[in-house]
GROMACS .gro file of C-alpha atoms in nm:
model
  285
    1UNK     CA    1   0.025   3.951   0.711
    2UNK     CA    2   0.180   3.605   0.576
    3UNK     CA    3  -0.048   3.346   0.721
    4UNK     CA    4   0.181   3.104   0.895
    5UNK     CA    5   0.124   2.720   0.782
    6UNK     CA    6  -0.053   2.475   1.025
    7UNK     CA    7   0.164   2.228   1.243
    8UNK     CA    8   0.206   1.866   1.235
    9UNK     CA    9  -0.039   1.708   1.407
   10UNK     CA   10   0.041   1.388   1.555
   11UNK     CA   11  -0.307   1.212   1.578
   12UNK     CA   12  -0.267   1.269   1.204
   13UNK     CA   13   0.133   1.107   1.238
   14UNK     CA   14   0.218   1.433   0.971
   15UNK     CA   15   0.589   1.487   0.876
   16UNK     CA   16   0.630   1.713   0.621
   17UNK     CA   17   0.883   1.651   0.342
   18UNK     CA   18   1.167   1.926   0.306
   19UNK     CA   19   1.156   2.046  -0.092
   20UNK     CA   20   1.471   1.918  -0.180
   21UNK     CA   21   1.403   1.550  -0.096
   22UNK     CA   22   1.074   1.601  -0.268
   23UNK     CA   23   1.242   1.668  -0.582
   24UNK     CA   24   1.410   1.318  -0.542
   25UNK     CA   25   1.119   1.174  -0.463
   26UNK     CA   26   0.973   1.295  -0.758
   27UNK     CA   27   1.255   1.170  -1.019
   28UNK     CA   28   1.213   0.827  -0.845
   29UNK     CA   29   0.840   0.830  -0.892
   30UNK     CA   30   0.897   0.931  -1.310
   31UNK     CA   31   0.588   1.048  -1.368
   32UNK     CA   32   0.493   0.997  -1.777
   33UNK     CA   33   0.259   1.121  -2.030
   34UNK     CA   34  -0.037   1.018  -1.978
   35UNK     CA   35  -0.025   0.911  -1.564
   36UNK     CA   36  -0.316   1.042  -1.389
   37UNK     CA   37  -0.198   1.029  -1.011
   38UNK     CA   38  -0.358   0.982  -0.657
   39UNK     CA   39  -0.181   1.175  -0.418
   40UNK     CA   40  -0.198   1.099  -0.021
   41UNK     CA   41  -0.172   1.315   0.244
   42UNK     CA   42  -0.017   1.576  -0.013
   43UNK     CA   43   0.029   1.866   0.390
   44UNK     CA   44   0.153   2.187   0.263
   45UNK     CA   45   0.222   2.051  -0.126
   46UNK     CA   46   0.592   1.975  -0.104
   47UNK     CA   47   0.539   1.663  -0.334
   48UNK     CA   48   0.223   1.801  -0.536
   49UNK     CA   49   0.426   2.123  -0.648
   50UNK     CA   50   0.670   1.958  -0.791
   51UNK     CA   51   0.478   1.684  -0.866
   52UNK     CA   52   0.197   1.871  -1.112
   53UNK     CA   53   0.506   2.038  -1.256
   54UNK     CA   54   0.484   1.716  -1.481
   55UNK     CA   55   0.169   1.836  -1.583
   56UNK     CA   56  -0.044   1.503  -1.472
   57UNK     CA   57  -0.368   1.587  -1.349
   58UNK     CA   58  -0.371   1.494  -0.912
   59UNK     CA   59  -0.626   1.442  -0.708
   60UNK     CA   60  -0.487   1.505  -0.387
   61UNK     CA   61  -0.683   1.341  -0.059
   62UNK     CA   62  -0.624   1.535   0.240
   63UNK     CA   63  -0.813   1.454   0.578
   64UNK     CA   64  -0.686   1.756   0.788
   65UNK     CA   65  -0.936   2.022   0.687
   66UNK     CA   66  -0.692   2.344   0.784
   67UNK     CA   67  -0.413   2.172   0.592
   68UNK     CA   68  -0.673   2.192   0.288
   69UNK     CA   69  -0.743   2.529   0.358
   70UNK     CA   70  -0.390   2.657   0.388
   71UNK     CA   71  -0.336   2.471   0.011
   72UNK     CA   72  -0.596   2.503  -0.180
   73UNK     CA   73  -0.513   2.881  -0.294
   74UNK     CA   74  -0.155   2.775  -0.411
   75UNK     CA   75  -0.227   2.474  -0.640
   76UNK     CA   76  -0.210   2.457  -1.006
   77UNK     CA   77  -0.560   2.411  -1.208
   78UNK     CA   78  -0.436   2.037  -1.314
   79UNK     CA   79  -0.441   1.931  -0.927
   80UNK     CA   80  -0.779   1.847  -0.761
   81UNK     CA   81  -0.775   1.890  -0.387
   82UNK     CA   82  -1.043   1.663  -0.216
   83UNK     CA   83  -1.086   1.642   0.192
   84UNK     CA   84  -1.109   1.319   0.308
   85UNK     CA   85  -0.987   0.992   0.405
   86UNK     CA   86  -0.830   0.742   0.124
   87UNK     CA   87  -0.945   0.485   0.356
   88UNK     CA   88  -1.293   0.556   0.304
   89UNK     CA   89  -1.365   0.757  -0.006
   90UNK     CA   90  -1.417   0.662  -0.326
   91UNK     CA   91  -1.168   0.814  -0.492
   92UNK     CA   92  -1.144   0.603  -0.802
   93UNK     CA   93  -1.527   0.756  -0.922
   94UNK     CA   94  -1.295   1.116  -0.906
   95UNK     CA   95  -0.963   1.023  -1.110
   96UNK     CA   96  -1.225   0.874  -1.384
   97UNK     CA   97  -1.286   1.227  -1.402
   98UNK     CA   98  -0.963   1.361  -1.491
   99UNK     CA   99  -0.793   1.375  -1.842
  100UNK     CA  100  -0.454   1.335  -1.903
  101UNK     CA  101  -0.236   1.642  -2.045
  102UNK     CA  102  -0.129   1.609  -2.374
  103UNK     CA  103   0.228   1.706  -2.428
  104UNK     CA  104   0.221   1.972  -2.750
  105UNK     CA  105   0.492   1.727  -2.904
  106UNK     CA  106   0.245   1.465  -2.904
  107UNK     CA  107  -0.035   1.692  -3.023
  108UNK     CA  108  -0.106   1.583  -3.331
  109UNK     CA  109  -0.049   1.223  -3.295
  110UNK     CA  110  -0.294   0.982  -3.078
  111UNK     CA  111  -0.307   1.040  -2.677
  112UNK     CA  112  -0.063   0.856  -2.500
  113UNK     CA  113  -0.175   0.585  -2.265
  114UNK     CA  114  -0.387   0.666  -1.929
  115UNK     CA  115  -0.214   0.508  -1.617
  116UNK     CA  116  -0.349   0.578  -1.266
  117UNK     CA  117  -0.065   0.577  -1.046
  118UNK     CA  118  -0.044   0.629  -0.669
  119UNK     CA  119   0.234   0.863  -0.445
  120UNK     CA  120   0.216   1.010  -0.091
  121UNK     CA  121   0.435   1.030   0.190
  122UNK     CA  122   0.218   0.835   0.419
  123UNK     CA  123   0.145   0.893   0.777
  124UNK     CA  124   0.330   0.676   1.001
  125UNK     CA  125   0.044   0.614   1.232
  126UNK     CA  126  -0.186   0.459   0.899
  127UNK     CA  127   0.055   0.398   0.654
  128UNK     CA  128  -0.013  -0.019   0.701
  129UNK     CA  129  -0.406   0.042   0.712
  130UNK     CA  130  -0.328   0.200   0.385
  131UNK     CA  131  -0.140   0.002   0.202
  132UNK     CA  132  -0.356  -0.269   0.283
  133UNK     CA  133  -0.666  -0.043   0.122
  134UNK     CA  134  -0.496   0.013  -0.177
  135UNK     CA  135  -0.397  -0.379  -0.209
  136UNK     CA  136  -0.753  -0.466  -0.144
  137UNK     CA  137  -0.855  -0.192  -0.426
  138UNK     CA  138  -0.629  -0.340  -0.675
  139UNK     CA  139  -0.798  -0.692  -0.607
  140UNK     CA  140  -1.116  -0.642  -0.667
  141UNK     CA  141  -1.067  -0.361  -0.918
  142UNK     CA  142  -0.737  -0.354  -1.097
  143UNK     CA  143  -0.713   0.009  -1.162
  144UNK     CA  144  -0.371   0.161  -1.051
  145UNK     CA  145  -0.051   0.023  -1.243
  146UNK     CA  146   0.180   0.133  -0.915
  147UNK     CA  147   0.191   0.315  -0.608
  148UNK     CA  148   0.548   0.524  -0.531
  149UNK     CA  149   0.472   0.628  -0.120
  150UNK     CA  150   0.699   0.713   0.182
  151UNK     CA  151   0.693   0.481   0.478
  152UNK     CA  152   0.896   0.410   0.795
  153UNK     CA  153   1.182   0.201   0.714
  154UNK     CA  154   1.013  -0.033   0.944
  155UNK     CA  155   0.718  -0.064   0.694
  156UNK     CA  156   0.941  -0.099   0.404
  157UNK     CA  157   1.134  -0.376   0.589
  158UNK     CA  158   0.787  -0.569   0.614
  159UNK     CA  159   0.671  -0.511   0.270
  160UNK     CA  160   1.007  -0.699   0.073
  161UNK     CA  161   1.019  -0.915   0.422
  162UNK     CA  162   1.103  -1.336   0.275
  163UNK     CA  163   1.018  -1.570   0.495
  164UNK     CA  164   1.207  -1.681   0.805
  165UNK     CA  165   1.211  -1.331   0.863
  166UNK     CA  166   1.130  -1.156   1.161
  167UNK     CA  167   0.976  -0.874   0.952
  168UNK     CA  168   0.753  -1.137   0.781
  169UNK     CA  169   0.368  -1.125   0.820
  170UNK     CA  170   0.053  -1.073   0.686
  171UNK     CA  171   0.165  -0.760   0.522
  172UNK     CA  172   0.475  -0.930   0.318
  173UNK     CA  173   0.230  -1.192   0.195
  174UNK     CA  174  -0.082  -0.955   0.035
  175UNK     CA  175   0.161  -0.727  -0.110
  176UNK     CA  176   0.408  -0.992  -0.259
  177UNK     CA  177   0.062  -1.211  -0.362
  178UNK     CA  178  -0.019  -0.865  -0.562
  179UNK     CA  179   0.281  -0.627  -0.618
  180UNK     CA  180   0.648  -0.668  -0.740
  181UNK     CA  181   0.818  -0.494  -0.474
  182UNK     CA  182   1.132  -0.218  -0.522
  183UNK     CA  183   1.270  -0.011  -0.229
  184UNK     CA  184   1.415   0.337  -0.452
  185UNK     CA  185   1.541   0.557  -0.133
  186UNK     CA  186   1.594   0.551   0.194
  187UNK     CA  187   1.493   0.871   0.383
  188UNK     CA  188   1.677   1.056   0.707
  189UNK     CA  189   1.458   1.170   0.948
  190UNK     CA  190   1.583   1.497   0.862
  191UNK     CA  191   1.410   1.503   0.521
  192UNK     CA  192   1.093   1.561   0.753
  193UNK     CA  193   0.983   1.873   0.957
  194UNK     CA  194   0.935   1.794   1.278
  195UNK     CA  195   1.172   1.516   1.202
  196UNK     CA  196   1.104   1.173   1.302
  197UNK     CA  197   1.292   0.911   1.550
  198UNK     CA  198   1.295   0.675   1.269
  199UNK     CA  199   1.468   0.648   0.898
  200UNK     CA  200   1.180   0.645   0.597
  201UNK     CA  201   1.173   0.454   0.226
  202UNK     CA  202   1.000   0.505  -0.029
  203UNK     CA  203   0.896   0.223  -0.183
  204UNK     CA  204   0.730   0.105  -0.514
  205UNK     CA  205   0.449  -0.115  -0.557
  206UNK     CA  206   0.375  -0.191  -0.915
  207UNK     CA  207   0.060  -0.420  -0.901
  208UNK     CA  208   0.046  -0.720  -1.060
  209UNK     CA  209  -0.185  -1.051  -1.111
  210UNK     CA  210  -0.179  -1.291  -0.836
  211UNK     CA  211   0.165  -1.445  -0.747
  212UNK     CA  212  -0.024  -1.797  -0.713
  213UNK     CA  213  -0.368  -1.911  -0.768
  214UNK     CA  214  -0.609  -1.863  -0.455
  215UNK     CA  215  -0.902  -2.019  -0.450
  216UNK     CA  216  -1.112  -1.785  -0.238
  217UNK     CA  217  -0.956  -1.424  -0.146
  218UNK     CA  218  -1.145  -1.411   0.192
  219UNK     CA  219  -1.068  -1.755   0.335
  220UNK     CA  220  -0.719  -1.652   0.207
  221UNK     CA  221  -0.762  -1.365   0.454
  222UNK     CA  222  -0.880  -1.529   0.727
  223UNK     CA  223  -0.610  -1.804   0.722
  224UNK     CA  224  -0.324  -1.553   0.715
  225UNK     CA  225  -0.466  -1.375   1.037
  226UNK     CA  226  -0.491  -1.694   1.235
  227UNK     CA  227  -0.133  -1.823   1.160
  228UNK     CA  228   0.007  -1.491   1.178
  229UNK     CA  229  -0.176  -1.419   1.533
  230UNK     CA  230   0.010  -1.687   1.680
  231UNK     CA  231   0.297  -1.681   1.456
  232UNK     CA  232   0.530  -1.864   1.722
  233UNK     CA  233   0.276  -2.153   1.745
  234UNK     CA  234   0.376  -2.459   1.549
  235UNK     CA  235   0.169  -2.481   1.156
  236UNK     CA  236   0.003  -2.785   1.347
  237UNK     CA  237  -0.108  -2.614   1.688
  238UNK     CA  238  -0.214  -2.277   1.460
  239UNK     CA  239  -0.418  -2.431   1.233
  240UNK     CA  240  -0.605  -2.657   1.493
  241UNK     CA  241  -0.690  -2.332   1.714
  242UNK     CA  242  -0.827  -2.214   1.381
  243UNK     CA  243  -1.065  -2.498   1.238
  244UNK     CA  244  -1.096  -2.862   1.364
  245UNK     CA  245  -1.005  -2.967   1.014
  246UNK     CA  246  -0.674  -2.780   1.056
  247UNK     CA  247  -0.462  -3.124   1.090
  248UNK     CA  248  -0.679  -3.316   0.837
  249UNK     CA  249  -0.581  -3.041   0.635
  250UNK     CA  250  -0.206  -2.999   0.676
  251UNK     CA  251  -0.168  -3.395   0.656
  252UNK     CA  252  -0.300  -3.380   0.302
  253UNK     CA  253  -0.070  -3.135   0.223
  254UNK     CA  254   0.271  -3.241   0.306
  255UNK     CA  255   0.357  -2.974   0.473
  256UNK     CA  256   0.564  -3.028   0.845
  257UNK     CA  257   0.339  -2.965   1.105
  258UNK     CA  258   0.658  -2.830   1.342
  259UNK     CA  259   0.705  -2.558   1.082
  260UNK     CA  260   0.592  -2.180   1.216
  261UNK     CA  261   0.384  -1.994   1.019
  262UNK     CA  262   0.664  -1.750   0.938
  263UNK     CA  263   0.813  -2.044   0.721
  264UNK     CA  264   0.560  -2.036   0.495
  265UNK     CA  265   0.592  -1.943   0.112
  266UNK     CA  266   0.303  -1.799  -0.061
  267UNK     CA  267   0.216  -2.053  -0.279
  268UNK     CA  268   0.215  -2.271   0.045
  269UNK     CA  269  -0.100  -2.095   0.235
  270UNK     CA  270  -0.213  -2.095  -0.104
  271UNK     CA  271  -0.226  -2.430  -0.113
  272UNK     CA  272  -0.395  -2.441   0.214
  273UNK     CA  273  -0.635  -2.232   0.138
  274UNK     CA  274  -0.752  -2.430  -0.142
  275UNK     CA  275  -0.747  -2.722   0.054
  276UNK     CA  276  -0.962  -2.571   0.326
  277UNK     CA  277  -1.176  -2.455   0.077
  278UNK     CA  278  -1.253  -2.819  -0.069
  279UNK     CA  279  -1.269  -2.963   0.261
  280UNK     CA  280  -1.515  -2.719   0.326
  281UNK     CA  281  -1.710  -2.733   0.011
  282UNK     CA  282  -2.068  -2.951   0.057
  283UNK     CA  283  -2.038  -3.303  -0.109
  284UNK     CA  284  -2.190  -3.395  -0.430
  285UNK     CA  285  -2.437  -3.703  -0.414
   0.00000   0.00000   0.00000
């Protein structure tokens, strides 16, 4: 008897792609000799089939454990299914592991580049927790020239979000501080199964050095939580709530204290942070 695939679960926010759009999906992510990919959330293997038709080793992170079951027996030998959660696991220590393929044109001459590349059609209910993981990996261990991944449209909106924008946040600012941003296709929801209420993208991030200098990632952190917690608060009321040098600060530098923190380049919090971080730093005798 044909075992019958597990459903969507939604504490897991799982849509499954239809085939066809994965094939799109696929063309628009271009895989390359040479690419060595991370796939999330790969469900029943709509992307990874077509996917490891390429011939690029996956490793494939799954955290529903009957999902996992259910693939495993169908997958090529060049994809590596691992249960887990991309949030937590180190998957970097596994794709050091795996070798490119070799494309018998190119079998004589010398291997083509490695590139460790991301794709997954996210789940809704993490997709922000995610990309902000995969951000966070890239600063502190460049490692992954892009990631190609599914989001809501919503998510998407925030990512290439300028400022002024209601979409606008902390999100907007890591990834454009990191990534060059490209939005390649826009999704119906009935590309999915069940479908969703909302429209997807998928969405490129190819990661890059630091837009602007920052003198200290974490204080860089903290700063864009505070203004973006109160994000309807004036720069001057924001950044007094967050440190009693917060007007010392923002008189030295130039910026209008009636702006909202939603009106604020990159390089500007930049230049706050570095500011903060002098003001902060013990004097010299």
């Amino acid at each position: 008897m044909k075992r019958s695939r597990p459903p969507a679960r939604r504490r897991f926010g799982q849509h499954f792609l239809a085939a066809a759009w994965a094939r799109k999906v696929v063309q628009a992510i271009a895989p390359e000799p040479g690419d060595v990919f991370l796939e999330i959330g790969p469900g029943h293997g709509a992307l990874t089939m077509p996917l490891a038709e390429s011939g690029a080793p996956i490793l494939a992170i799954e955290i529903d454990r009957d999902l996992v079951a259910q693939l495993a027996p169908k997958l090529p030998p060049n994809v590596t299914l691992l249960t887990g959660d991309v949030l937590t696991a180190n998957v970097i220590s596994f794709l050091r592991g795996l070798d490119p393929q070799r494309p018998p044109a190119m079998a004589a001459g010398p291997a083509p580049p490695r590139r460790y590349r991301v794709a997954g059609n996210l789940p809704y209910n993490v997709a922000t927790p995610i990309l902000f993981r995969l951000i966070e990996l890239h600063r502190h261990q460049p490692f992954f020239v892009d990631a190609t991944v599914m989001v809501q449209k919503e998510v998407g909106d925030r990512l290439a979000a300028k400022p002024g924008r209601k979409e606008y946040g902390a999100l907007s600012i890591l990834a454009q501080l990191h990534c060059r941003i490209e939005r390649l296709l826009e999704l119906p929801p009935g590309a999915f199964s069940p479908p969703p209420k909302v429209r997807s993208s998928v969405v490129r991030l190819t990661f890059t050095p630091p837009a602007v200098r920052v003198a200290d990632d974490l204080l860089f952190d903290q700063i864009v939580k505070a203004l973006f917690s109160q994000r309807r608060k004036t720069l001057l009321n924001a950044l007094k709530r967050y440190d009693p040098l917060g007007p010392a600060v923002l008189q030295i530098s130039g910026l209008d204290g009636r702006r909202r923190p939603e009106t604020l380049q990159v390089a500007e919090i930049a230049r706050l942070v570095e500011l903060f971080a002098a003001a902060r730093r013990p004097a010299v005798l």
